[in-house]
Every structure is written in structure tokens, then in C-alpha cells.
mmCIF file of N, CA and C in Angstrom:
data_model
loop_
_atom_site.group_PDB
_atom_site.id
_atom_site.type_symbol
_atom_site.label_atom_id
_atom_site.label_comp_id
_atom_site.label_asym_id
_atom_site.label_seq_id
_atom_site.Cartn_x
_atom_site.Cartn_y
_atom_site.Cartn_z
ATOM 1 N N UNK M 1 26.437 -9.293 -1.450
ATOM 2 C CA UNK M 1 27.208 -8.277 -0.223
ATOM 3 C C UNK M 1 26.048 -8.559 1.059
ATOM 4 N N UNK M 2 26.840 -8.656 2.061
ATOM 5 C CA UNK M 2 25.946 -8.208 3.251
ATOM 6 C C UNK M 2 26.708 -7.477 4.206
ATOM 7 N N UNK M 3 25.812 -6.395 4.993
ATOM 8 C CA UNK M 3 26.413 -4.982 5.756
ATOM 9 C C UNK M 3 26.812 -6.368 7.234
ATOM 10 N N UNK M 4 27.978 -6.157 7.863
ATOM 11 C CA UNK M 4 28.481 -7.300 8.418
ATOM 12 C C UNK M 4 28.091 -7.197 10.015
ATOM 13 N N UNK M 5 26.897 -5.698 10.579
ATOM 14 C CA UNK M 5 26.854 -5.230 11.986
ATOM 15 C C UNK M 5 25.217 -6.293 11.508
ATOM 16 N N UNK M 6 23.899 -5.829 10.379
ATOM 17 C CA UNK M 6 22.719 -7.269 10.710
ATOM 18 C C UNK M 6 23.021 -8.134 10.118
ATOM 19 N N UNK M 7 24.003 -8.451 9.198
ATOM 20 C CA UNK M 7 23.987 -10.221 7.978
ATOM 21 C C UNK M 7 22.572 -9.750 7.021
ATOM 22 N N UNK M 8 22.358 -8.781 6.747
ATOM 23 C CA UNK M 8 20.856 -8.082 5.575
ATOM 24 C C UNK M 8 22.012 -7.817 4.343
ATOM 25 N N UNK M 9 21.438 -8.387 3.621
ATOM 26 C CA UNK M 9 21.844 -8.053 2.380
ATOM 27 C C UNK M 9 21.709 -6.708 1.879
ATOM 28 N N UNK M 10 22.555 -6.485 0.968
ATOM 29 C CA UNK M 10 22.221 -4.747 0.793
ATOM 30 C C UNK M 10 21.026 -4.697 -0.097
ATOM 31 N N UNK M 11 20.805 -5.640 -1.167
ATOM 32 C CA UNK M 11 19.150 -5.520 -1.602
ATOM 33 C C UNK M 11 17.716 -5.441 -0.262
ATOM 34 N N UNK M 12 18.033 -6.171 0.471
ATOM 35 C CA UNK M 12 16.752 -6.057 1.744
ATOM 36 C C UNK M 12 16.946 -4.657 2.063
ATOM 37 N N UNK M 13 17.899 -4.047 2.184
ATOM 38 C CA UNK M 13 18.012 -2.585 2.330
ATOM 39 C C UNK M 13 17.190 -1.342 1.442
ATOM 40 N N UNK M 14 17.648 -1.536 0.341
ATOM 41 C CA UNK M 14 16.858 -1.152 -0.900
ATOM 42 C C UNK M 14 15.232 -1.707 -0.891
ATOM 43 N N UNK M 15 14.787 -2.715 -0.785
ATOM 44 C CA UNK M 15 13.735 -3.320 -0.864
ATOM 45 C C UNK M 15 12.894 -2.917 0.535
ATOM 46 N N UNK M 16 13.526 -2.631 1.358
ATOM 47 C CA UNK M 16 12.509 -1.656 2.708
ATOM 48 C C UNK M 16 12.636 -0.955 2.625
ATOM 49 N N UNK M 17 13.277 0.378 2.185
ATOM 50 C CA UNK M 17 13.018 1.732 1.802
ATOM 51 C C UNK M 17 12.172 1.630 0.724
ATOM 52 N N UNK M 18 12.569 1.101 -0.514
ATOM 53 C CA UNK M 18 11.549 0.958 -1.240
ATOM 54 C C UNK M 18 10.011 0.837 -0.877
ATOM 55 N N UNK M 19 9.469 0.288 -0.010
ATOM 56 C CA UNK M 19 8.473 -0.734 0.205
ATOM 57 C C UNK M 19 7.704 0.484 1.475
ATOM 58 N N UNK M 20 8.359 1.470 2.507
ATOM 59 C CA UNK M 20 8.583 1.973 3.588
ATOM 60 C C UNK M 20 7.731 3.366 2.098
ATOM 61 N N UNK M 21 9.060 3.918 1.625
ATOM 62 C CA UNK M 21 8.417 4.700 0.603
ATOM 63 C C UNK M 21 7.324 4.713 -0.371
ATOM 64 N N UNK M 22 6.638 3.698 -0.884
ATOM 65 C CA UNK M 22 5.660 3.367 -1.272
ATOM 66 C C UNK M 22 4.528 3.224 -0.197
ATOM 67 N N UNK M 23 4.223 2.771 0.557
ATOM 68 C CA UNK M 23 3.225 3.052 2.140
ATOM 69 C C UNK M 23 3.594 4.874 2.006
ATOM 70 N N UNK M 24 4.465 5.144 2.432
ATOM 71 C CA UNK M 24 4.662 6.245 2.870
ATOM 72 C C UNK M 24 3.887 7.596 1.634
ATOM 73 N N UNK M 25 3.750 7.069 0.569
ATOM 74 C CA UNK M 25 2.845 7.201 -0.768
ATOM 75 C C UNK M 25 1.613 7.448 -0.443
ATOM 76 N N UNK M 26 1.255 6.435 0.090
ATOM 77 C CA UNK M 26 0.237 6.003 0.258
ATOM 78 C C UNK M 26 -0.530 6.767 1.153
ATOM 79 N N UNK M 27 0.510 7.241 2.064
ATOM 80 C CA UNK M 27 -0.337 7.690 3.469
ATOM 81 C C UNK M 27 0.129 9.136 3.323
ATOM 82 N N UNK M 28 0.385 9.601 2.075
ATOM 83 C CA UNK M 28 0.056 10.999 2.053
ATOM 84 C C UNK M 28 -1.059 11.345 0.795
ATOM 85 N N UNK M 29 -0.855 9.897 0.229
ATOM 86 C CA UNK M 29 -2.690 9.791 -0.964
ATOM 87 C C UNK M 29 -3.719 10.392 0.346
ATOM 88 N N UNK M 30 -3.745 8.706 0.739
ATOM 89 C CA UNK M 30 -4.284 9.228 1.427
ATOM 90 C C UNK M 30 -4.950 10.535 2.926
ATOM 91 N N UNK M 31 -4.159 10.796 2.773
ATOM 92 C CA UNK M 31 -4.690 12.420 3.659
ATOM 93 C C UNK M 31 -5.401 13.130 3.040
ATOM 94 N N UNK M 32 -4.539 13.267 1.592
ATOM 95 C CA UNK M 32 -5.021 14.817 0.632
ATOM 96 C C UNK M 32 -6.455 14.232 0.173
ATOM 97 N N UNK M 33 -7.254 12.996 0.399
ATOM 98 C CA UNK M 33 -8.258 12.417 0.002
ATOM 99 C C UNK M 33 -9.350 12.515 0.910
ATOM 100 N N UNK M 34 -8.741 13.294 2.134
ATOM 101 C CA UNK M 34 -9.801 13.741 3.298
ATOM 102 C C UNK M 34 -9.672 15.046 2.952
ATOM 103 N N UNK M 35 -9.362 15.896 1.969
ATOM 104 C CA UNK M 35 -9.360 17.258 1.922
ATOM 105 C C UNK M 35 -10.334 17.195 0.707
ATOM 106 N N UNK M 36 -11.641 18.263 0.926
ATOM 107 C CA UNK M 36 -12.529 18.374 -0.436
ATOM 108 C C UNK M 36 -11.842 19.522 -1.173
ATOM 109 N N UNK M 37 -11.168 20.293 -1.032
ATOM 110 C CA UNK M 37 -10.721 20.684 -1.997
ATOM 111 C C UNK M 37 -9.361 20.031 -3.076
ATOM 112 N N UNK M 38 -9.000 19.291 -2.509
ATOM 113 C CA UNK M 38 -7.966 18.404 -2.832
ATOM 114 C C UNK M 38 -8.492 17.779 -3.742
ATOM 115 N N UNK M 39 -9.829 17.233 -3.218
ATOM 116 C CA UNK M 39 -10.538 15.439 -3.816
ATOM 117 C C UNK M 39 -11.307 16.775 -5.369
ATOM 118 N N UNK M 40 -11.502 18.090 -4.994
ATOM 119 C CA UNK M 40 -12.378 18.350 -6.375
ATOM 120 C C UNK M 40 -11.504 18.878 -7.868
ATOM 121 N N UNK M 41 -10.248 18.848 -7.087
ATOM 122 C CA UNK M 41 -9.264 19.221 -8.158
ATOM 123 C C UNK M 41 -8.557 17.756 -9.180
ATOM 124 N N UNK M 42 -9.553 17.064 -8.280
ATOM 125 C CA UNK M 42 -8.877 15.683 -9.160
ATOM 126 C C UNK M 42 -9.442 14.828 -10.075
ATOM 127 N N UNK M 43 -9.372 14.507 -11.251
ATOM 128 C CA UNK M 43 -10.156 13.986 -12.286
ATOM 129 C C UNK M 43 -11.293 13.340 -12.284
ATOM 130 N N UNK M 44 -12.225 13.391 -12.895
ATOM 131 C CA UNK M 44 -13.446 12.818 -12.768
ATOM 132 C C UNK M 44 -13.170 11.089 -11.463
ATOM 133 N N UNK M 45 -12.465 10.376 -12.557
ATOM 134 C CA UNK M 45 -12.701 9.181 -12.095
ATOM 135 C C UNK M 45 -12.526 8.540 -10.550
ATOM 136 N N UNK M 46 -11.225 10.112 -10.309
ATOM 137 C CA UNK M 46 -10.325 9.732 -8.780
ATOM 138 C C UNK M 46 -11.234 10.601 -7.669
ATOM 139 N N UNK M 47 -12.113 11.401 -8.140
ATOM 140 C CA UNK M 47 -13.382 12.028 -7.188
ATOM 141 C C UNK M 47 -14.444 10.787 -7.110
ATOM 142 N N UNK M 48 -14.699 10.247 -8.383
ATOM 143 C CA UNK M 48 -15.518 8.791 -8.362
ATOM 144 C C UNK M 48 -15.347 8.032 -7.542
ATOM 145 N N UNK M 49 -14.018 7.681 -7.231
ATOM 146 C CA UNK M 49 -13.089 6.206 -5.692
ATOM 147 C C UNK M 49 -13.529 7.337 -4.823
ATOM 148 N N UNK M 50 -13.305 8.438 -4.258
ATOM 149 C CA UNK M 50 -12.960 8.703 -3.263
ATOM 150 C C UNK M 50 -14.556 9.210 -2.618
ATOM 151 N N UNK M 51 -15.612 9.799 -4.047
ATOM 152 C CA UNK M 51 -16.854 10.177 -3.222
ATOM 153 C C UNK M 51 -17.690 9.050 -2.605
ATOM 154 N N UNK M 52 -17.775 7.931 -3.713
ATOM 155 C CA UNK M 52 -18.600 6.877 -3.342
ATOM 156 C C UNK M 52 -17.957 5.927 -1.959
ATOM 157 N N UNK M 53 -16.637 6.040 -1.435
ATOM 158 C CA UNK M 53 -16.360 5.186 -1.011
ATOM 159 C C UNK M 53 -17.215 4.981 0.437
ATOM 160 N N UNK M 54 -17.615 4.232 0.834
ATOM 161 C CA UNK M 54 -18.297 4.188 2.505
ATOM 162 C C UNK M 54 -16.947 4.242 3.476
ATOM 163 N N UNK M 55 -17.560 4.921 4.622
ATOM 164 C CA UNK M 55 -16.809 4.797 5.446
ATOM 165 C C UNK M 55 -15.552 3.810 5.498
ATOM 166 N N UNK M 56 -16.477 2.670 5.757
ATOM 167 C CA UNK M 56 -15.549 1.273 5.945
ATOM 168 C C UNK M 56 -14.629 1.503 5.166
ATOM 169 N N UNK M 57 -14.355 1.189 3.927
ATOM 170 C CA UNK M 57 -13.686 1.453 2.655
ATOM 171 C C UNK M 57 -12.448 2.612 2.893
ATOM 172 N N UNK M 58 -12.816 3.887 3.807
ATOM 173 C CA UNK M 58 -11.786 4.757 3.792
ATOM 174 C C UNK M 58 -10.749 4.168 5.093
ATOM 175 N N UNK M 59 -11.549 3.719 5.842
ATOM 176 C CA UNK M 59 -10.899 3.244 7.027
ATOM 177 C C UNK M 59 -9.312 2.024 6.897
ATOM 178 N N UNK M 60 -10.286 1.039 5.961
ATOM 179 C CA UNK M 60 -9.481 -0.181 4.994
ATOM 180 C C UNK M 60 -8.249 1.092 4.191
ATOM 181 N N UNK M 61 -8.595 1.397 3.832
ATOM 182 C CA UNK M 61 -7.794 2.309 2.634
ATOM 183 C C UNK M 61 -6.403 2.592 3.929
ATOM 184 N N UNK M 62 -6.778 3.664 5.216
ATOM 185 C CA UNK M 62 -5.812 4.172 5.846
ATOM 186 C C UNK M 62 -5.026 2.892 6.201
ATOM 187 N N UNK M 63 -5.907 1.954 7.115
ATOM 188 C CA UNK M 63 -5.406 0.107 7.533
ATOM 189 C C UNK M 63 -3.954 -0.303 6.222
ATOM 190 N N UNK M 64 -4.111 0.074 4.910
ATOM 191 C CA UNK M 64 -3.739 -0.532 4.597
ATOM 192 C C UNK M 64 -2.354 0.598 3.911
ATOM 193 N N UNK M 65 -2.540 1.685 4.823
ATOM 194 C CA UNK M 65 -1.032 2.518 4.480
ATOM 195 C C UNK M 65 -0.686 2.123 5.140
ATOM 196 N N UNK M 66 -1.248 2.948 6.196
ATOM 197 C CA UNK M 66 -0.338 3.403 7.281
ATOM 198 C C UNK M 66 0.232 1.635 7.936
ATOM 199 N N UNK M 67 -0.747 0.948 8.344
ATOM 200 C CA UNK M 67 -0.216 -0.674 8.907
ATOM 201 C C UNK M 67 0.842 -0.821 7.558
ATOM 202 N N UNK M 68 0.916 -0.594 6.103
ATOM 203 C CA UNK M 68 1.771 -1.231 5.314
ATOM 204 C C UNK M 68 3.747 -0.375 5.501
ATOM 205 N N UNK M 69 2.686 0.399 6.305
ATOM 206 C CA UNK M 69 4.562 1.621 6.159
ATOM 207 C C UNK M 69 4.868 0.920 7.546
ATOM 208 N N UNK M 70 4.302 0.686 8.686
ATOM 209 C CA UNK M 70 4.461 0.662 10.307
ATOM 210 C C UNK M 70 5.152 -1.344 9.648
ATOM 211 N N UNK M 71 4.855 -1.575 8.819
ATOM 212 C CA UNK M 71 4.836 -3.047 8.573
ATOM 213 C C UNK M 71 6.290 -2.998 8.007
ATOM 214 N N UNK M 72 5.986 -1.592 7.032
ATOM 215 C CA UNK M 72 7.568 -1.804 6.551
ATOM 216 C C UNK M 72 8.964 -1.079 7.641
ATOM 217 N N UNK M 73 8.720 -0.618 8.627
ATOM 218 C CA UNK M 73 9.648 0.067 9.439
ATOM 219 C C UNK M 73 9.550 -0.914 10.128
ATOM 220 N N UNK M 74 9.066 -2.287 10.601
ATOM 221 C CA UNK M 74 8.988 -3.081 11.671
ATOM 222 C C UNK M 74 9.908 -4.306 10.787
ATOM 223 N N UNK M 75 9.790 -4.382 9.207
ATOM 224 C CA UNK M 75 10.759 -5.041 8.378
ATOM 225 C C UNK M 75 12.393 -4.124 8.610
ATOM 226 N N UNK M 76 11.962 -3.425 8.388
ATOM 227 C CA UNK M 76 13.749 -2.607 8.219
ATOM 228 C C UNK M 76 14.620 -3.090 9.846
ATOM 229 N N UNK M 77 13.534 -3.353 10.862
ATOM 230 C CA UNK M 77 14.174 -3.226 12.123
ATOM 231 C C UNK M 77 14.347 -4.575 12.310
ATOM 232 N N UNK M 78 13.847 -5.360 11.280
ATOM 233 C CA UNK M 78 14.087 -7.051 11.577
ATOM 234 C C UNK M 78 13.651 -7.379 12.599
ATOM 235 N N UNK M 79 11.669 -6.738 12.725
ATOM 236 C CA UNK M 79 11.301 -7.597 13.714
ATOM 237 C C UNK M 79 9.995 -8.477 13.092
ATOM 238 N N UNK M 80 9.899 -9.505 14.183
ATOM 239 C CA UNK M 80 8.848 -10.266 13.137
ATOM 240 C C UNK M 80 7.532 -10.051 13.587
ATOM 241 N N UNK M 81 6.815 -8.957 14.283
ATOM 242 C CA UNK M 81 5.722 -8.435 14.032
ATOM 243 C C UNK M 81 5.472 -8.005 12.885
ATOM 244 N N UNK M 82 6.377 -7.484 11.687
ATOM 245 C CA UNK M 82 6.326 -7.091 10.664
ATOM 246 C C UNK M 82 5.145 -7.885 9.645
ATOM 247 N N UNK M 83 5.619 -9.017 9.878
ATOM 248 C CA UNK M 83 4.489 -10.322 9.552
ATOM 249 C C UNK M 83 3.397 -9.841 9.404
ATOM 250 N N UNK M 84 2.534 -9.723 10.763
ATOM 251 C CA UNK M 84 1.016 -10.173 11.126
ATOM 252 C C UNK M 84 0.138 -8.444 10.523
ATOM 253 N N UNK M 85 1.760 -7.109 11.140
ATOM 254 C CA UNK M 85 1.326 -5.847 10.462
ATOM 255 C C UNK M 85 1.410 -6.118 9.123
ATOM 256 N N UNK M 86 1.862 -6.367 8.002
ATOM 257 C CA UNK M 86 1.590 -6.389 6.914
ATOM 258 C C UNK M 86 0.786 -7.565 6.323
ATOM 259 N N UNK M 87 0.174 -7.732 7.428
ATOM 260 C CA UNK M 87 -0.954 -9.130 6.940
ATOM 261 C C UNK M 87 -2.041 -7.881 7.007
ATOM 262 N N UNK M 88 -2.161 -7.689 7.884
ATOM 263 C CA UNK M 88 -3.260 -6.554 8.431
ATOM 264 C C UNK M 88 -3.687 -5.240 6.807
ATOM 265 N N UNK M 89 -2.385 -4.992 6.942
ATOM 266 C CA UNK M 89 -2.259 -4.123 5.564
ATOM 267 C C UNK M 89 -2.523 -4.486 4.485
ATOM 268 N N UNK M 90 -2.613 -6.309 4.004
ATOM 269 C CA UNK M 90 -3.050 -6.500 2.793
ATOM 270 C C UNK M 90 -4.483 -6.298 3.096
ATOM 271 N N UNK M 91 -5.057 -7.016 4.454
ATOM 272 C CA UNK M 91 -6.684 -7.331 4.634
ATOM 273 C C UNK M 91 -7.451 -6.038 3.538
ATOM 274 N N UNK M 92 -6.586 -4.624 4.729
ATOM 275 C CA UNK M 92 -6.866 -3.552 4.219
ATOM 276 C C UNK M 92 -7.182 -2.587 3.050
ATOM 277 N N UNK M 93 -5.290 -3.685 2.168
ATOM 278 C CA UNK M 93 -6.133 -3.241 0.757
ATOM 279 C C UNK M 93 -7.161 -4.122 -0.363
ATOM 280 N N UNK M 94 -7.029 -5.280 0.095
ATOM 281 C CA UNK M 94 -8.371 -6.236 -0.359
ATOM 282 C C UNK M 94 -9.760 -5.203 0.308
ATOM 283 N N UNK M 95 -10.121 -5.161 0.843
ATOM 284 C CA UNK M 95 -11.222 -4.404 1.409
ATOM 285 C C UNK M 95 -11.484 -3.250 1.029
ATOM 286 N N UNK M 96 -10.550 -2.652 1.177
ATOM 287 C CA UNK M 96 -10.765 -0.977 0.580
ATOM 288 C C UNK M 96 -11.031 -0.751 -0.822
ATOM 289 N N UNK M 97 -10.470 -2.175 -1.620
ATOM 290 C CA UNK M 97 -10.732 -2.707 -3.115
ATOM 291 C C UNK M 97 -12.344 -3.079 -3.056
ATOM 292 N N UNK M 98 -12.997 -3.350 -2.736
ATOM 293 C CA UNK M 98 -14.343 -3.244 -2.857
ATOM 294 C C UNK M 98 -15.402 -2.262 -3.361
ATOM 295 N N UNK M 99 -15.277 -0.999 -2.728
ATOM 296 C CA UNK M 99 -16.004 -0.223 -3.019
ATOM 297 C C UNK M 99 -15.571 0.363 -4.334
ATOM 298 N N UNK M 100 -14.069 0.250 -4.506
ATOM 299 C CA UNK M 100 -13.668 0.413 -5.665
ATOM 300 C C UNK M 100 -13.696 -0.346 -6.880
ATOM 301 N N UNK M 101 -14.027 -1.426 -6.588
ATOM 302 C CA UNK M 101 -14.774 -2.559 -8.070
ATOM 303 C C UNK M 101 -15.687 -1.821 -8.435
ATOM 304 N N UNK M 102 -16.640 -1.171 -7.031
ATOM 305 C CA UNK M 102 -18.403 -1.271 -7.666
ATOM 306 C C UNK M 102 -18.223 -0.365 -8.116
ATOM 307 N N UNK M 103 -17.421 1.006 -7.571
ATOM 308 C CA UNK M 103 -17.651 2.207 -9.235
ATOM 309 C C UNK M 103 -17.018 1.667 -9.867
ATOM 310 N N UNK M 104 -16.079 0.923 -10.247
ATOM 311 C CA UNK M 104 -15.569 0.793 -11.912
ATOM 312 C C UNK M 104 -16.504 0.626 -12.653
ATOM 313 N N UNK M 105 -17.415 -0.693 -12.153
ATOM 314 C CA UNK M 105 -18.757 -1.255 -12.407
ATOM 315 C C UNK M 105 -19.967 -0.187 -13.238
ATOM 316 N N UNK M 106 -19.583 1.182 -12.416
ATOM 317 C CA UNK M 106 -20.786 1.531 -12.573
ATOM 318 C C UNK M 106 -20.959 2.440 -13.745
ATOM 319 N N UNK M 107 -19.778 2.619 -14.323
ATOM 320 C CA UNK M 107 -19.805 3.559 -16.157
ATOM 321 C C UNK M 107 -18.984 4.373 -15.748
ATOM 322 N N UNK M 108 -17.888 4.773 -14.742
ATOM 323 C CA UNK M 108 -16.995 5.416 -14.804
ATOM 324 C C UNK M 108 -15.846 4.930 -15.426
ATOM 325 N N UNK M 109 -14.806 5.873 -16.379
ATOM 326 C CA UNK M 109 -13.998 5.085 -17.283
ATOM 327 C C UNK M 109 -12.678 5.315 -16.968
ATOM 328 N N UNK M 110 -12.102 4.324 -16.187
ATOM 329 C CA UNK M 110 -10.366 4.483 -15.803
ATOM 330 C C UNK M 110 -9.563 3.953 -17.149
ATOM 331 N N UNK M 111 -8.006 4.466 -17.146
ATOM 332 C CA UNK M 111 -7.347 4.486 -18.230
ATOM 333 C C UNK M 111 -6.771 3.163 -17.550
ATOM 334 N N UNK M 112 -5.884 2.707 -18.671
ATOM 335 C CA UNK M 112 -5.306 0.830 -17.753
ATOM 336 C C UNK M 112 -3.868 1.114 -17.024
ATOM 337 N N UNK M 113 -3.204 2.434 -17.620
ATOM 338 C CA UNK M 113 -2.412 3.029 -16.277
ATOM 339 C C UNK M 113 -3.187 2.871 -14.581
ATOM 340 N N UNK M 114 -4.416 3.503 -14.325
ATOM 341 C CA UNK M 114 -5.346 3.681 -13.294
ATOM 342 C C UNK M 114 -5.550 2.152 -12.915
ATOM 343 N N UNK M 115 -6.034 1.296 -14.046
ATOM 344 C CA UNK M 115 -6.215 0.198 -13.268
ATOM 345 C C UNK M 115 -5.051 -0.217 -12.389
ATOM 346 N N UNK M 116 -3.726 -0.322 -13.462
ATOM 347 C CA UNK M 116 -3.057 -0.801 -12.658
ATOM 348 C C UNK M 116 -2.089 -0.424 -11.653
ATOM 349 N N UNK M 117 -2.207 0.903 -11.819
ATOM 350 C CA UNK M 117 -1.870 1.553 -10.250
ATOM 351 C C UNK M 117 -2.363 1.758 -8.754
ATOM 352 N N UNK M 118 -4.256 1.634 -9.564
ATOM 353 C CA UNK M 118 -4.920 1.788 -8.163
ATOM 354 C C UNK M 118 -5.288 0.461 -7.832
ATOM 355 N N UNK M 119 -5.350 -0.498 -8.627
ATOM 356 C CA UNK M 119 -6.199 -1.663 -8.001
ATOM 357 C C UNK M 119 -4.674 -2.842 -8.059
ATOM 358 N N UNK M 120 -4.399 -3.122 -9.059
ATOM 359 C CA UNK M 120 -3.333 -3.849 -9.430
ATOM 360 C C UNK M 120 -2.135 -3.861 -8.341
ATOM 361 N N UNK M 121 -1.226 -2.896 -8.529
ATOM 362 C CA UNK M 121 -0.002 -2.894 -7.582
ATOM 363 C C UNK M 121 -0.419 -2.865 -6.645
ATOM 364 N N UNK M 122 -1.151 -2.177 -5.349
ATOM 365 C CA UNK M 122 -0.907 -2.273 -4.303
ATOM 366 C C UNK M 122 -1.737 -3.672 -3.557
ATOM 367 N N UNK M 123 -2.298 -4.537 -4.640
ATOM 368 C CA UNK M 123 -2.335 -6.049 -4.403
ATOM 369 C C UNK M 123 -1.087 -7.188 -4.245
ATOM 370 N N UNK M 124 -0.541 -6.634 -5.261
ATOM 371 C CA UNK M 124 0.926 -6.742 -5.630
ATOM 372 C C UNK M 124 1.803 -6.576 -4.931
ATOM 373 N N UNK M 125 1.749 -5.219 -4.311
ATOM 374 C CA UNK M 125 3.006 -4.583 -3.708
ATOM 375 C C UNK M 125 2.498 -5.440 -2.359
ATOM 376 N N UNK M 126 1.601 -5.267 -1.788
ATOM 377 C CA UNK M 126 1.095 -5.682 0.058
ATOM 378 C C UNK M 126 1.674 -7.757 -0.743
ATOM 379 N N UNK M 127 0.779 -8.748 -0.934
ATOM 380 C CA UNK M 127 1.278 -9.723 -1.509
ATOM 381 C C UNK M 127 3.060 -9.949 -1.230
ATOM 382 N N UNK M 128 4.050 -9.365 -2.204
ATOM 383 C CA UNK M 128 4.852 -10.052 -2.125
ATOM 384 C C UNK M 128 5.297 -9.100 -0.591
ATOM 385 N N UNK M 129 5.245 -7.822 0.297
ATOM 386 C CA UNK M 129 6.228 -7.557 1.254
ATOM 387 C C UNK M 129 6.108 -9.029 2.247
ATOM 388 N N UNK M 130 4.788 -9.074 2.494
ATOM 389 C CA UNK M 130 4.082 -10.582 3.174
ATOM 390 C C UNK M 130 5.025 -11.365 3.268
ATOM 391 N N UNK M 131 5.336 -12.046 1.593
ATOM 392 C CA UNK M 131 6.154 -13.103 1.526
ATOM 393 C C UNK M 131 7.303 -12.799 1.856
ATOM 394 N N UNK M 132 7.967 -11.642 1.096
ATOM 395 C CA UNK M 132 9.611 -11.257 1.814
ATOM 396 C C UNK M 132 9.691 -11.338 2.637
ATOM 397 N N UNK M 133 9.221 -10.421 3.878
ATOM 398 C CA UNK M 133 9.090 -10.475 5.150
ATOM 399 C C UNK M 133 9.248 -11.847 5.932
ATOM 400 N N UNK M 134 8.358 -13.213 5.305
ATOM 401 C CA UNK M 134 8.607 -14.127 6.024
ATOM 402 C C UNK M 134 9.495 -14.680 5.668
ATOM 403 N N UNK M 135 9.929 -14.856 4.590
ATOM 404 C CA UNK M 135 11.779 -15.186 4.282
ATOM 405 C C UNK M 135 12.705 -14.692 4.719
ATOM 406 N N UNK M 136 12.395 -13.249 4.696
ATOM 407 C CA UNK M 136 13.604 -12.692 6.006
ATOM 408 C C UNK M 136 13.592 -12.754 7.267
ATOM 409 N N UNK M 137 12.690 -13.312 7.491
ATOM 410 C CA UNK M 137 11.930 -13.117 8.881
ATOM 411 C C UNK M 137 11.540 -14.263 9.923
ATOM 412 N N UNK M 138 12.210 -15.041 9.208
ATOM 413 C CA UNK M 138 12.257 -16.337 9.350
ATOM 414 C C UNK M 138 12.758 -17.329 10.733
#
């Protein structure tokens, strides 16, 4: 079933809105990590990732989540600019993972859930969004 005005299937709106929510939650996570008091209350594994991340990793994290939110908004507005913005977001995801992988190799223990949520999900979601935007906006 498609929306008569936009010609988009209802699933387009569900995927676009869920992806936007994912990235807005990422923005909230990013902003909370700027507060030292909030960081000090986090589990050791989370603190290790944040405290050992260089400035360029923090900038990449910001690019990933703010770019992802903007890309999702552009997707929902059916703008082709969504594809390059989501691609920049994906680059941010990959770059911000580099210091995280170094911390992982330093002996800090991460649960399977933390590895999936913090490392795999952002990559999978970012790649999916690029593919989906290219498919829907081509």
C-alpha cells in the first residue's frame, strides 16, 4: 500500500522514522558523553571508550550521528542529497570505531551485547541506510 501523495510505501515511512530515531538517540548519546559527570557514572568499558578516544574520534562520532540524522531527514523528505550525507555518516562510523577497537585490544572486557550494540550495529545500520536511500531515491 502506498501513500497517494508521495507514492511511498508505508514501509518507507516506518524505516525512515526508525532510522531517524536511531540517529537521534545517537545524538543524545554523543551529547551525554560531553558531560564528565555522566561519563563518570558509566560502566568501566564505556568510560574506557570515551576517555581514551582522541579528539578526531569524537569528531567522527559526531559526524556519524548528526550526519545520520540529517541523512534520514533528507531521506524522509525524498531528497537525493540523503545518499552522500549518509555516506559521510558511514565514514564517521568507521573512523570513530578505530580508537574503540584499540581500546578493545587493551584488555578492557566487553560483553557480547556491548560489542554488537557499539560496534556492529552502527556499521550495519549505516550501510543499510546508504543502500536503502540509493534504492528509494534513484
